[in-house]
CSV table of C-alpha atoms in Angstrom, one decimal:
chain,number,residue,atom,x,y,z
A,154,UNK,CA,-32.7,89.1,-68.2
A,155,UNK,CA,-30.4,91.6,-66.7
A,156,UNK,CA,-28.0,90.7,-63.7
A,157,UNK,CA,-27.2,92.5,-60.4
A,158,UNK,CA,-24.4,94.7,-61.1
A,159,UNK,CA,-24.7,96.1,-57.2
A,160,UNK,CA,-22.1,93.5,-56.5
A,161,UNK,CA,-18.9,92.3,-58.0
A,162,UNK,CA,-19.5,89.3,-60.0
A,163,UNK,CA,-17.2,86.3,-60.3
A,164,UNK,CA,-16.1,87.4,-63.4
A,165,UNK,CA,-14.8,90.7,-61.8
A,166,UNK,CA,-13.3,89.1,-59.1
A,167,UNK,CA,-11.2,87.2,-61.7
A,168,UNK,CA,-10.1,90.3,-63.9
A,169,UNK,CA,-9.1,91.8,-60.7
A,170,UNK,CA,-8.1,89.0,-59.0
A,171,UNK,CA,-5.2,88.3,-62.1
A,172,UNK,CA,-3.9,84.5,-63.1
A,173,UNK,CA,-3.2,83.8,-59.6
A,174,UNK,CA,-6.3,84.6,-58.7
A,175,UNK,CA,-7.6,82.8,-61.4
A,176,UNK,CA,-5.5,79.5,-60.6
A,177,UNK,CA,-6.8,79.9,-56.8
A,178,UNK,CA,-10.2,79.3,-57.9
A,179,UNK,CA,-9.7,76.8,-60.9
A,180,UNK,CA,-10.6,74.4,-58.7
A,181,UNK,CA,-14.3,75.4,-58.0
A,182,UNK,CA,-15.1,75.0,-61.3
A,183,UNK,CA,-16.6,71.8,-61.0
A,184,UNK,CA,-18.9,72.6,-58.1
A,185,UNK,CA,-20.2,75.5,-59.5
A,186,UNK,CA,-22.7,74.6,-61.8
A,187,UNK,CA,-20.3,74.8,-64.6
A,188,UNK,CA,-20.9,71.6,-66.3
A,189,UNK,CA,-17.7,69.1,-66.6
A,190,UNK,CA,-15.5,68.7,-64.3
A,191,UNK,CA,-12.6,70.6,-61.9
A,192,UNK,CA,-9.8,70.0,-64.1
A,193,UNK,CA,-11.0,72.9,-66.4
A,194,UNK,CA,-10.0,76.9,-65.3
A,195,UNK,CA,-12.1,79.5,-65.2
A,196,UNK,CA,-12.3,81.5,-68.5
A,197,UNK,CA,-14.2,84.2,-69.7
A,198,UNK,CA,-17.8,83.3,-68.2
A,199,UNK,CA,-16.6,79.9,-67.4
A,200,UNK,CA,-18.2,78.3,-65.1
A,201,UNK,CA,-21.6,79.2,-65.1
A,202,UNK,CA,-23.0,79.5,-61.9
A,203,UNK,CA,-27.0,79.3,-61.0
A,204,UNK,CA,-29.9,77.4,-62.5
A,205,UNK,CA,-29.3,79.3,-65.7
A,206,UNK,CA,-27.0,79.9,-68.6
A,207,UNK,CA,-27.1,83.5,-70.6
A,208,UNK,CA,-27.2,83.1,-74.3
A,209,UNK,CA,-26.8,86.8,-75.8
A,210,UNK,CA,-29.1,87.7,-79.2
A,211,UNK,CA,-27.0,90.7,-80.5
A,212,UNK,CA,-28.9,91.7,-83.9
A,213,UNK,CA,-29.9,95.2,-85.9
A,214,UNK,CA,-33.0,96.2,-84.4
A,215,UNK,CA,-32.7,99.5,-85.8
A,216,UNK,CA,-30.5,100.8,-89.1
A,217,UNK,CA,-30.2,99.3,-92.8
A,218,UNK,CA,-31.0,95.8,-91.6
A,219,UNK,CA,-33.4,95.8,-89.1
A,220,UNK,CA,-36.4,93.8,-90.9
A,221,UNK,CA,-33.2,90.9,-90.7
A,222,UNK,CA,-32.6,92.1,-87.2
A,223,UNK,CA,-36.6,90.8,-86.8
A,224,UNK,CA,-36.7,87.3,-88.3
A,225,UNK,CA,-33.3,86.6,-86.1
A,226,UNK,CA,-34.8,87.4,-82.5
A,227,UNK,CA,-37.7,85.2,-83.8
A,228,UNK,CA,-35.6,82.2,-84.7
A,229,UNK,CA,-33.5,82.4,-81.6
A,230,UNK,CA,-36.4,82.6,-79.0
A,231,UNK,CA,-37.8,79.9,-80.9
A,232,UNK,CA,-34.5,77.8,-80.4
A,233,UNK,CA,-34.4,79.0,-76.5
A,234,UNK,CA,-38.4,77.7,-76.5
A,235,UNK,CA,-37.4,74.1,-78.0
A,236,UNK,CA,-33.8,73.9,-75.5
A,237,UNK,CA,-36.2,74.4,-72.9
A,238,UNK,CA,-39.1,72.7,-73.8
A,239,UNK,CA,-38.6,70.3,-76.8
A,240,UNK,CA,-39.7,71.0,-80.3
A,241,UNK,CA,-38.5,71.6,-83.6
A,242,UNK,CA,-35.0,70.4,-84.2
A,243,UNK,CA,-34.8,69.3,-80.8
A,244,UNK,CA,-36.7,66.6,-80.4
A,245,UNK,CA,-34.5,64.9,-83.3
A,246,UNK,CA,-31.1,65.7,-81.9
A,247,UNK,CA,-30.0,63.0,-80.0
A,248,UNK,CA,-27.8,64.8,-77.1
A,249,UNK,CA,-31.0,67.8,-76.3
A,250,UNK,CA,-33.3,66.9,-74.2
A,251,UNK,CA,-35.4,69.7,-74.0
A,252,UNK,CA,-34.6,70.4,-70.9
A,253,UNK,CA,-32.4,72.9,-70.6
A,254,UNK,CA,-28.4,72.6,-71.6
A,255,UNK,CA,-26.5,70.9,-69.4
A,256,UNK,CA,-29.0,70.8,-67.1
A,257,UNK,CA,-29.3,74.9,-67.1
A,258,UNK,CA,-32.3,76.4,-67.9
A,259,UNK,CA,-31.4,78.5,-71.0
A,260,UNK,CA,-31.9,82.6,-70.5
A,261,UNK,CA,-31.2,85.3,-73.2
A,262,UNK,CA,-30.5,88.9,-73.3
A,263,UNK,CA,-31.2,90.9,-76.9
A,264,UNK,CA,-29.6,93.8,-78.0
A,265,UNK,CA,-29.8,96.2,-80.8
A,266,UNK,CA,-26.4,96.5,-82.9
A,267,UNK,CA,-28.1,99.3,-84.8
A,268,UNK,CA,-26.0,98.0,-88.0
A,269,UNK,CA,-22.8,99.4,-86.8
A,270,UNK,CA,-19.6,97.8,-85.7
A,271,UNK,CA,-19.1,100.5,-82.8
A,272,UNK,CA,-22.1,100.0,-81.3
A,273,UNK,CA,-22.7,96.5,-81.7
A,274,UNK,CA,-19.4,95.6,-79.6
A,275,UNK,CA,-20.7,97.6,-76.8
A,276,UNK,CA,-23.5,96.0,-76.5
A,277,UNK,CA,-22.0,92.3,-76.6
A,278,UNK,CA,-20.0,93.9,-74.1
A,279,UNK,CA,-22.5,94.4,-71.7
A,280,UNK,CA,-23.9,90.7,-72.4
A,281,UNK,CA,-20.7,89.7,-71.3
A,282,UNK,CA,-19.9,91.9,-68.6
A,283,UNK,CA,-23.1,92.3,-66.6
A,284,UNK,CA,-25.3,89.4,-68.1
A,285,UNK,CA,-22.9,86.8,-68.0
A,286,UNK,CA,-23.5,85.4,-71.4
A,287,UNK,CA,-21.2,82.5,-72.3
A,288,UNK,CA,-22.1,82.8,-76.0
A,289,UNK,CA,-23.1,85.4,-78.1
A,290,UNK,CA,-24.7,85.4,-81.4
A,291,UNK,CA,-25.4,87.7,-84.0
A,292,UNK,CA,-24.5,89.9,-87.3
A,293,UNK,CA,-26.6,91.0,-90.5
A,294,UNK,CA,-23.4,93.6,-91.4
A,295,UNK,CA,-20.5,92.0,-91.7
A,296,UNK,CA,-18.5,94.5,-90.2
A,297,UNK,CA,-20.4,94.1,-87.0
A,298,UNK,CA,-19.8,90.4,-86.7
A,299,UNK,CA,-16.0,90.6,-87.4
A,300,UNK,CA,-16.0,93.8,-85.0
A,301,UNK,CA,-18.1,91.4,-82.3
A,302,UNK,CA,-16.3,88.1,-82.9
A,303,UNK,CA,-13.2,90.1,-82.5
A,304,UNK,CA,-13.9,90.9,-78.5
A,305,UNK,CA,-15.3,87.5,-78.4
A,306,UNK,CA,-12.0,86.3,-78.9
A,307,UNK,CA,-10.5,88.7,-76.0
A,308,UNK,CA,-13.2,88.1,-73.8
A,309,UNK,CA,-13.0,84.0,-74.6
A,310,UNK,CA,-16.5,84.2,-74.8
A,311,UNK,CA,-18.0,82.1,-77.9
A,312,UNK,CA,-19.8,84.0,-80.9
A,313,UNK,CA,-21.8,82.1,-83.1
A,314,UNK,CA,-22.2,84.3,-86.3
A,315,UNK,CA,-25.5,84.6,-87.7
A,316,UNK,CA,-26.0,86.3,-90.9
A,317,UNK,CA,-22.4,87.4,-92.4
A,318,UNK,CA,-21.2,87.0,-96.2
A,319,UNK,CA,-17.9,88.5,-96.2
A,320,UNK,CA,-15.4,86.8,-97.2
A,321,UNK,CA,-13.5,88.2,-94.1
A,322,UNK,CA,-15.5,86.5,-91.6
A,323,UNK,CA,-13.7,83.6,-91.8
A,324,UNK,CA,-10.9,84.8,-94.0
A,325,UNK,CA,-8.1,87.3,-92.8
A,326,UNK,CA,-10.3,88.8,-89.7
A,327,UNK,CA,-11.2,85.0,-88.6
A,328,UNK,CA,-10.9,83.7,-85.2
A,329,UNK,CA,-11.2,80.6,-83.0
A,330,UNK,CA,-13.9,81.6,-80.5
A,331,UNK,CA,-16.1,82.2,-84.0
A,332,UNK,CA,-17.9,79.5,-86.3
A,333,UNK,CA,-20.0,80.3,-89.4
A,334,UNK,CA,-22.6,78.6,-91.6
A,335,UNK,CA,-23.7,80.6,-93.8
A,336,UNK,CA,-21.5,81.2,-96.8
A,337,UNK,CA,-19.7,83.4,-98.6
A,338,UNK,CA,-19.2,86.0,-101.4
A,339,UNK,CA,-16.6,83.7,-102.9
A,340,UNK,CA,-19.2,80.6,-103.0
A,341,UNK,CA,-21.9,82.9,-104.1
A,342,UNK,CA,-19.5,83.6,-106.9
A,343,UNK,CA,-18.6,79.9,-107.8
A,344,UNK,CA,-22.7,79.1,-107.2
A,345,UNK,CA,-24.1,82.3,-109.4
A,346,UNK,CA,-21.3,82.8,-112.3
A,347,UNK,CA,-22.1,79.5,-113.9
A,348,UNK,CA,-26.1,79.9,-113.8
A,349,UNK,CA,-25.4,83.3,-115.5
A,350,UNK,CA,-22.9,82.3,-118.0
A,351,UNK,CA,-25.2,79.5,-119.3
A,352,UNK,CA,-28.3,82.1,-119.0
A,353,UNK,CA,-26.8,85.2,-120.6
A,354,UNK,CA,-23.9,83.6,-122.6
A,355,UNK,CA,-20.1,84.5,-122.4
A,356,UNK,CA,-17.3,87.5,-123.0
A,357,UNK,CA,-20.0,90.3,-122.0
A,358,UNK,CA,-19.1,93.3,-119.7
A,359,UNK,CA,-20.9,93.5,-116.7
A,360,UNK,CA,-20.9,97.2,-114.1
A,361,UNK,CA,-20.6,96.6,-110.6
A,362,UNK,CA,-22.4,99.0,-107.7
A,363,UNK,CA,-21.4,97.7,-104.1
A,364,UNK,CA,-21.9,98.5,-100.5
A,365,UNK,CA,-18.6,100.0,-99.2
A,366,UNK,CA,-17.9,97.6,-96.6
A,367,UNK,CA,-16.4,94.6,-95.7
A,368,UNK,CA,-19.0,92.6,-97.1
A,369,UNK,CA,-19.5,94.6,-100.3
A,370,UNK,CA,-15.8,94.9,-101.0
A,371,UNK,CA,-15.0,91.3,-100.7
A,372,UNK,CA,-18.4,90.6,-102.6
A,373,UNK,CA,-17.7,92.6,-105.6
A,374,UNK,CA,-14.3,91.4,-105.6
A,375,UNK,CA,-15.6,87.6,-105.7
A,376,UNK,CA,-18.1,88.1,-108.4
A,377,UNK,CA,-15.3,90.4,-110.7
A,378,UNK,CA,-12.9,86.8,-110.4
A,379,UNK,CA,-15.6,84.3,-111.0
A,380,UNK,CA,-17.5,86.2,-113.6
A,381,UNK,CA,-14.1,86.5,-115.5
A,382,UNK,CA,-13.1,83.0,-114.9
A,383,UNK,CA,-16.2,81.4,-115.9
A,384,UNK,CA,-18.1,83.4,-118.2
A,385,UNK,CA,-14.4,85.4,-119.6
A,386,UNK,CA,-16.6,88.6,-118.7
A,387,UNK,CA,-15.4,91.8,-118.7
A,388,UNK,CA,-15.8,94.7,-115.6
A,389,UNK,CA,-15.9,97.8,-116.8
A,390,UNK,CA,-16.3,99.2,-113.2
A,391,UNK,CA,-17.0,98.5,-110.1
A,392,UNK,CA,-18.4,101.6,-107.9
A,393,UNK,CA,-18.5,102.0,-103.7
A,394,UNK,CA,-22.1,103.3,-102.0
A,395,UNK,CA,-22.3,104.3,-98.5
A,396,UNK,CA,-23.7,101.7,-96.7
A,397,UNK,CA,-27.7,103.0,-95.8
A,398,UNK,CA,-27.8,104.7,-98.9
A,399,UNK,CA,-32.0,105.7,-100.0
A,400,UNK,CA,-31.0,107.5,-103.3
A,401,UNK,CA,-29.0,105.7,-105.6
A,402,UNK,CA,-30.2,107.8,-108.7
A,403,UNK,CA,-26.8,109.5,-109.1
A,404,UNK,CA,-25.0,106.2,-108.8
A,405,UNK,CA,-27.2,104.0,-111.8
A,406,UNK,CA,-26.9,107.8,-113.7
A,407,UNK,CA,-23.5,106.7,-114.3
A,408,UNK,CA,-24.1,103.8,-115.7
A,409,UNK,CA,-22.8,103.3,-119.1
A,410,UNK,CA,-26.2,101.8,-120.8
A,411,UNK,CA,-24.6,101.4,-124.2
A,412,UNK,CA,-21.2,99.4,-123.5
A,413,UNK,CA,-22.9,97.5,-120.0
A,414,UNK,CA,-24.9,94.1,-120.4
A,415,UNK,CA,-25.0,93.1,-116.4
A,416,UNK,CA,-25.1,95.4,-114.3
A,417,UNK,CA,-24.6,93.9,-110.8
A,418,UNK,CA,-25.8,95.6,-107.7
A,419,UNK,CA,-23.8,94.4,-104.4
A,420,UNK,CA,-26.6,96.1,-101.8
A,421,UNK,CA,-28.5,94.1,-99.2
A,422,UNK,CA,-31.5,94.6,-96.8
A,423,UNK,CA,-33.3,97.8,-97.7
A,424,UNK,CA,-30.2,99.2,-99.5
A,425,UNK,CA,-31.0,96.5,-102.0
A,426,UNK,CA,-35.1,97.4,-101.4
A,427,UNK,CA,-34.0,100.4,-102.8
A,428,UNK,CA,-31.5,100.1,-105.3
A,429,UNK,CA,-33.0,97.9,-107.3
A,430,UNK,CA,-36.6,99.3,-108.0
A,431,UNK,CA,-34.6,102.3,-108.9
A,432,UNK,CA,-32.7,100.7,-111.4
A,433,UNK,CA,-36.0,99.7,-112.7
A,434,UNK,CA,-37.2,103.2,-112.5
A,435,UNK,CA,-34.7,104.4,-114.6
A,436,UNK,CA,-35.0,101.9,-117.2
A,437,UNK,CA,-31.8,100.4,-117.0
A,438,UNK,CA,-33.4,96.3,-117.2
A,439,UNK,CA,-34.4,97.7,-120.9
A,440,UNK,CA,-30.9,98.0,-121.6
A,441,UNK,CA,-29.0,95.4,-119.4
A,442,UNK,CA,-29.6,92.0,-117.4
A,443,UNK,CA,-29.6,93.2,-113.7
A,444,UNK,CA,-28.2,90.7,-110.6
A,445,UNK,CA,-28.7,91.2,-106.5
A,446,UNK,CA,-25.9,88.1,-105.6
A,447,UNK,CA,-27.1,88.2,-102.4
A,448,UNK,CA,-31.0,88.2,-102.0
A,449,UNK,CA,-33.3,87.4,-98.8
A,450,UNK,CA,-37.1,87.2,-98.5
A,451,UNK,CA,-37.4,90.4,-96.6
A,452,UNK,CA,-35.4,92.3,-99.1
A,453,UNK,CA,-37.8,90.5,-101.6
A,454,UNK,CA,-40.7,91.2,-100.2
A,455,UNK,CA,-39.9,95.4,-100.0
A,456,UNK,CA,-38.6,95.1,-103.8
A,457,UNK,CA,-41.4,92.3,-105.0
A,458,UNK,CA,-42.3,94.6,-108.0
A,459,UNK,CA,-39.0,94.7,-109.2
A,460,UNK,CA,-37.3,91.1,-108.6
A,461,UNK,CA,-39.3,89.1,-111.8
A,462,UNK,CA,-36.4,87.2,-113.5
A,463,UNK,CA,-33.4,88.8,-111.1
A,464,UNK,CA,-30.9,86.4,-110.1
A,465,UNK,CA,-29.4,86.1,-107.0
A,466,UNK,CA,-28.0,83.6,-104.4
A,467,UNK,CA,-30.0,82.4,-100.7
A,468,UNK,CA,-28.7,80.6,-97.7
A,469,UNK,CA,-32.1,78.6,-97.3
A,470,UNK,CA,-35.2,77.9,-98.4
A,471,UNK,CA,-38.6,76.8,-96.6
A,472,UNK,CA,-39.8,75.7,-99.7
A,473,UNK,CA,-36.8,72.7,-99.6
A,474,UNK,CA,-38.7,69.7,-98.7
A,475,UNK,CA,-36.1,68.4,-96.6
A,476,UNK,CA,-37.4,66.8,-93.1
A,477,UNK,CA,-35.3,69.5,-91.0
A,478,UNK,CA,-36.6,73.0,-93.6
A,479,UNK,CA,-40.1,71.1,-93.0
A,480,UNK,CA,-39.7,70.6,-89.1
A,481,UNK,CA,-38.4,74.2,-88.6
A,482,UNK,CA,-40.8,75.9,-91.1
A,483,UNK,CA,-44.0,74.6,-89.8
A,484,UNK,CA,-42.7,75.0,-86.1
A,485,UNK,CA,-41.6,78.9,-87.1
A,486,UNK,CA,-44.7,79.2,-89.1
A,487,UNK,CA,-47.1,77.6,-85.8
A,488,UNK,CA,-45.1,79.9,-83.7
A,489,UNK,CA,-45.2,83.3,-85.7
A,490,UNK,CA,-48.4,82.7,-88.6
A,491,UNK,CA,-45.5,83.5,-90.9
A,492,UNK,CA,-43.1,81.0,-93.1
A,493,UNK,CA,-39.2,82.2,-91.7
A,494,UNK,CA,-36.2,83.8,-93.9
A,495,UNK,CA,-32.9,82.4,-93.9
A,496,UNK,CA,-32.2,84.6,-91.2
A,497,UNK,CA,-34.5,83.2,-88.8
A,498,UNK,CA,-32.9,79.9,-89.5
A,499,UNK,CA,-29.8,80.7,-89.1
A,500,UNK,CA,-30.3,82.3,-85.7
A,501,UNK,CA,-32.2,79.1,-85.0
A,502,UNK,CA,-29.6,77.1,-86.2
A,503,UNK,CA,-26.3,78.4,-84.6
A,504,UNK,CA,-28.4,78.4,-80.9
A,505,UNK,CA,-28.6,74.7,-81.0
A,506,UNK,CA,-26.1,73.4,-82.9
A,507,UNK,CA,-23.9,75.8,-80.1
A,508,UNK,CA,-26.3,73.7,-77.3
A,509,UNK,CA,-25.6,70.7,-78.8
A,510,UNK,CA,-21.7,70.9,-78.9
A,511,UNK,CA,-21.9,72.1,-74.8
A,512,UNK,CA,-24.0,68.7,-74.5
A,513,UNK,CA,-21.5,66.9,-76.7
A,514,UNK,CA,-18.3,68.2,-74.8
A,515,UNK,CA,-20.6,67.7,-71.1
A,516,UNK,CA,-19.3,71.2,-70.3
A,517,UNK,CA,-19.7,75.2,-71.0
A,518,UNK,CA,-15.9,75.3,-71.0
A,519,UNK,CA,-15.1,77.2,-74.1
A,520,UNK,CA,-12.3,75.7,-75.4
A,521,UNK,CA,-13.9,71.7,-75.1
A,522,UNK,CA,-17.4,73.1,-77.2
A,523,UNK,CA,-15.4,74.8,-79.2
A,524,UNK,CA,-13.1,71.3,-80.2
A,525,UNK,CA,-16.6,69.9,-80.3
A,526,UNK,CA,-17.7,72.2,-83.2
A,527,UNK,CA,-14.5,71.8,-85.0
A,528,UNK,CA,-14.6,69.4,-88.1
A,529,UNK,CA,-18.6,68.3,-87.3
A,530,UNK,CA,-20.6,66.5,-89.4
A,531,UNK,CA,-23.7,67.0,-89.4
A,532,UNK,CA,-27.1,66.8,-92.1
A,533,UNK,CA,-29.4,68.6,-89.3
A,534,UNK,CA,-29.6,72.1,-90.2
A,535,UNK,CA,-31.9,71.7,-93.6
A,536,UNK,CA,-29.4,71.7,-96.3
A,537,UNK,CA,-27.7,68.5,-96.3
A,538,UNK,CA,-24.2,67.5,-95.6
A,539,UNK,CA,-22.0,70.0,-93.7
A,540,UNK,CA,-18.8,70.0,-92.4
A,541,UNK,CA,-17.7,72.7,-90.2
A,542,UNK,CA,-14.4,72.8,-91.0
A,543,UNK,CA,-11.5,73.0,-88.1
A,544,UNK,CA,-8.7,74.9,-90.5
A,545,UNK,CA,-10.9,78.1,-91.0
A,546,UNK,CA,-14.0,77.9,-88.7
A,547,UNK,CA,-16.2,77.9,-92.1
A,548,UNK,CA,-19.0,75.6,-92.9
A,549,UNK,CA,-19.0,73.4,-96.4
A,550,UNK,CA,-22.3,73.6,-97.3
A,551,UNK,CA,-25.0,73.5,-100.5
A,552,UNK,CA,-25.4,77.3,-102.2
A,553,UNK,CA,-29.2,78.0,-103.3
A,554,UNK,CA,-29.2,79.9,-106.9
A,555,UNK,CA,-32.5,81.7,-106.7
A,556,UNK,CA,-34.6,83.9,-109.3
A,557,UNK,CA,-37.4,86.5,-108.3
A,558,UNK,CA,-40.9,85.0,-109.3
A,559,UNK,CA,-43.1,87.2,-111.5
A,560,UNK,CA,-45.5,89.6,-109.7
A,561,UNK,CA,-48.9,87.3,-111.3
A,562,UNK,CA,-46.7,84.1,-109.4
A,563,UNK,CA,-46.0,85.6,-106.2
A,564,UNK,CA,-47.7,84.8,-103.0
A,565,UNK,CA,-47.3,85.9,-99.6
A,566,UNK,CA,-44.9,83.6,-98.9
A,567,UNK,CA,-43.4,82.9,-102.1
A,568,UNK,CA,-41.5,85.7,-103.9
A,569,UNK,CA,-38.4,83.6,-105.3
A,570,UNK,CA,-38.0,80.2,-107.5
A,571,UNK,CA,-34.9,77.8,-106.4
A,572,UNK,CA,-33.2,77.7,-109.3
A,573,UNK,CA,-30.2,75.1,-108.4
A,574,UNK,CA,-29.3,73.6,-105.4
A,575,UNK,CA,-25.5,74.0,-105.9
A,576,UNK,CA,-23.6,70.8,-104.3
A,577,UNK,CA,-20.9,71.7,-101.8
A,578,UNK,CA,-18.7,69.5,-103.8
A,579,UNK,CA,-18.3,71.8,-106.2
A,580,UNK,CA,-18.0,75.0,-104.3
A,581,UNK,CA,-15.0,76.0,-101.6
A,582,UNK,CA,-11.3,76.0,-101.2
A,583,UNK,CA,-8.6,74.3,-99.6
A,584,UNK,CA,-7.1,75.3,-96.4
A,585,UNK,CA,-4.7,77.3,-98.1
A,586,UNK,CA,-6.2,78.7,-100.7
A,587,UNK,CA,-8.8,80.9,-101.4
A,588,UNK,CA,-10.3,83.2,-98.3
A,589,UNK,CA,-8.9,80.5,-95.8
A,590,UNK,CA,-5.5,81.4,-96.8
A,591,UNK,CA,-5.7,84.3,-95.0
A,592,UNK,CA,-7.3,82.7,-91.5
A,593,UNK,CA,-5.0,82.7,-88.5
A,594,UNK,CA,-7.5,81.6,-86.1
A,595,UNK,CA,-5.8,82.3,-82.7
A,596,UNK,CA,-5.3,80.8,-79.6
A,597,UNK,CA,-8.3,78.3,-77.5
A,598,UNK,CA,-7.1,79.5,-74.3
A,599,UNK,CA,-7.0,78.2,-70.7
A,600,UNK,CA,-4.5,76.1,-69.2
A,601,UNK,CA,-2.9,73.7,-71.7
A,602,UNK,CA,-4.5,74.5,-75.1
């Protein structure tokens, strides 16, 4: 839904207005509709005024990862559907009602980051200029989450990342107004090098292709430390691609087939759609072990000819037989006549778990949901015990190990085989080590935090 932007809203009024305007009106924030009470300031689309609070679904619509792009918008209307009238994880949580947020009838306004940082911060910027969103969610490239949860942080305006695997996210780019679940390159590392030491043996040299952004840089770079560590593997290279890339012919040409035993290819989406049957095509599995580290169903489903016996890592499953993967998968699957991707989840996810801290903290006010969220427990989300952790704005979480099904076992809905169910316990890092060592996360903002 789009606002009025005939007249000045009360968010321009404030930018204008400065911090004296802005301590003038402090005081109506608890008669606003804002949730909590007056003794919070106004801050970025705090309070929210009206019968309605703006959630803002920024995903690839168009570009390399639009088929993700998809599966999120359907997981995040599904979780605006439950907030507002029960369902699904919903009806389990015991601060949702189902009835809104805070008593707010929940609203949304999509847009289409097109898989590119420039454009993707634009349009959160509308969200947050002329919807009014007070959160955002979002990502499939990494680079456009960091770019996103970067003006997030400006705006104080919470962004709930979606689907980002760079290390970056909540390494050296992280901030406080950003939380992530899903994991990263360096835990797909510590998940994946083990499973492929045991399965291919030790002291072979593996050729790395990657996608030559933050997510593929970081991701090459966490499977060259923990395929040495663990395996005592040797890279003989590791080679950039331009993110979007359709012919990668030139790229696996280059391969050296006689010296390489894995050759690891760092591409997602439909870079990975197409990488990988290439490989194939060009015969390089009859001369190597191949590895996508990162896979998804919709990446599997484009590439289903070529996945039988590729390794690979996933966020989720709907095949886990959990009660909150069942709940979601037969509410996505009622909803859409289709089982959901990890994406869809973890759209689905981040909306309520963000509504649940608002209920939690009784208030929108950023910097309360945002100490709400900080060092959670929770076993809600279909994988177990998780900890969001406070230091680095990361979740410690379970890392599925996955292999692609052959084509005679493949159905519809079931293109990959969980392989191991790696236990958080023995993935991660401390607060100052690993990607966390790099986090700075920033200021909360508002009076007195």
């Amino acid at each position: 839904m789009a606002r009025d932007t005939t007249e000045l809203s009360r968010r321009d009024v404030l930018k204008a207005s400065g911090t004296a305007g802005a301590a003038g009106l402090a005081g109506l924030a608890g008669c606003t509709g804002g949730g909590g009470g007056s003794e919070y300031p106004p801050i970025g689309n705090y309070p929210v005024e009206g019968d309605e609070v703006v959630f803002g679904f920024n995903v690839p619509q168009s570009g390399s990862y639009s088929q993700e792009g998809a599966d999120e918008l359907r997981g995040y209307n599904l979780a605006k559907k439950h907030l507002n009238n029960g369902g699904g994880w919903v009806d389990s949580y015991e601060n949702l009602s189902g009835n809104g947020v805070l008593g707010k009838t929940v609203a949304s306004v999509e847009g289409d980051t097109a898989t590119n940082p420039d454009t993707a911060r634009q349009s959160a910027q509308r969200m947050i200029n002329r919807d009014n969103a007070i959160m955002v969610s979002g990502g499939s490239s990494s680079a456009v989450a960091i770019a996103v949860q970067k003006l997030c942080q400006s705006e104080k305006v919470q962004f709930q990342c979606c689907l980002t695997h760079s290390n970056d996210t909540t390494g050296s780019e992280c901030v406080r107004y950003s939380f992530r679940e899903m994991f990263n390159a360096y835990m797909t590392g510590q998940a994946l090098a083990p499973v492929l030491a045991e399965e291919y043996g030790e002291n072979l040299k593996f050729y790395q292709l990657y996608a030559d952004y933050s997510w593929g840089q970081t991701q090459q770079a966490s499977m060259k430390k923990f395929f040495t560590e663990v395996g005592n593997w040797t890279q003989i290279d590791s080679v950039p691609t331009p993110l979007g890339t359709s012919d990668y012919s030139s790229y696996l040409s280059d391969v050296p087939s006689e010296e390489t035993d894995v050759l690891v290819l760092n591409h997602y989406g439909l870079d990975a759609a197409n990488s990988l049957p290439q490989a194939i095509e060009q015969g390089l599995k009859q001369d190597m072990e191949i590895v996508v580290p990162l896979y998804n169903r919709l990446m599997a489903e484009a590439a289903a000819d070529s996945i039988e016996g590729i390794f690979g890592t996933a966020d989720w499953s709907w095949q886990l037989s959990d009660q909150y993967s069942k709940t979601f998968t037969e509410a996505f699957r009622n909803e859409y006549n289709k089982v959901p991707s990890y994406a869809a989840r973890l759209a689905y996810s981040q909306t309520v778990q963000y509504a649940a801290a608002c209920q939690r903290a009784d208030t929108f006010y950023p910097p309360e949901v945002i100490k709400q969220l900080e060092n959670h427990q929770y076993s809600n989300a279909g994988l177990g015990a998780e900890t969001m952790r406070k230091c680095d704005h990361q979740a410690q979480r379970d890392v599925l190990v996955v292999q692609g099904l052959p084509s005679d076992q493949q159905t519809e809905s079931k293109l990959l085989r969980i392989v191991n169910q790696t236990s958080r316990d023995k993935l991660g890092y401390a607060c100052d080590a690993g990607p966390a060592a790099e986090c700075s996360l920033g200021p909360y903002g508002g009076e007195n935090n």
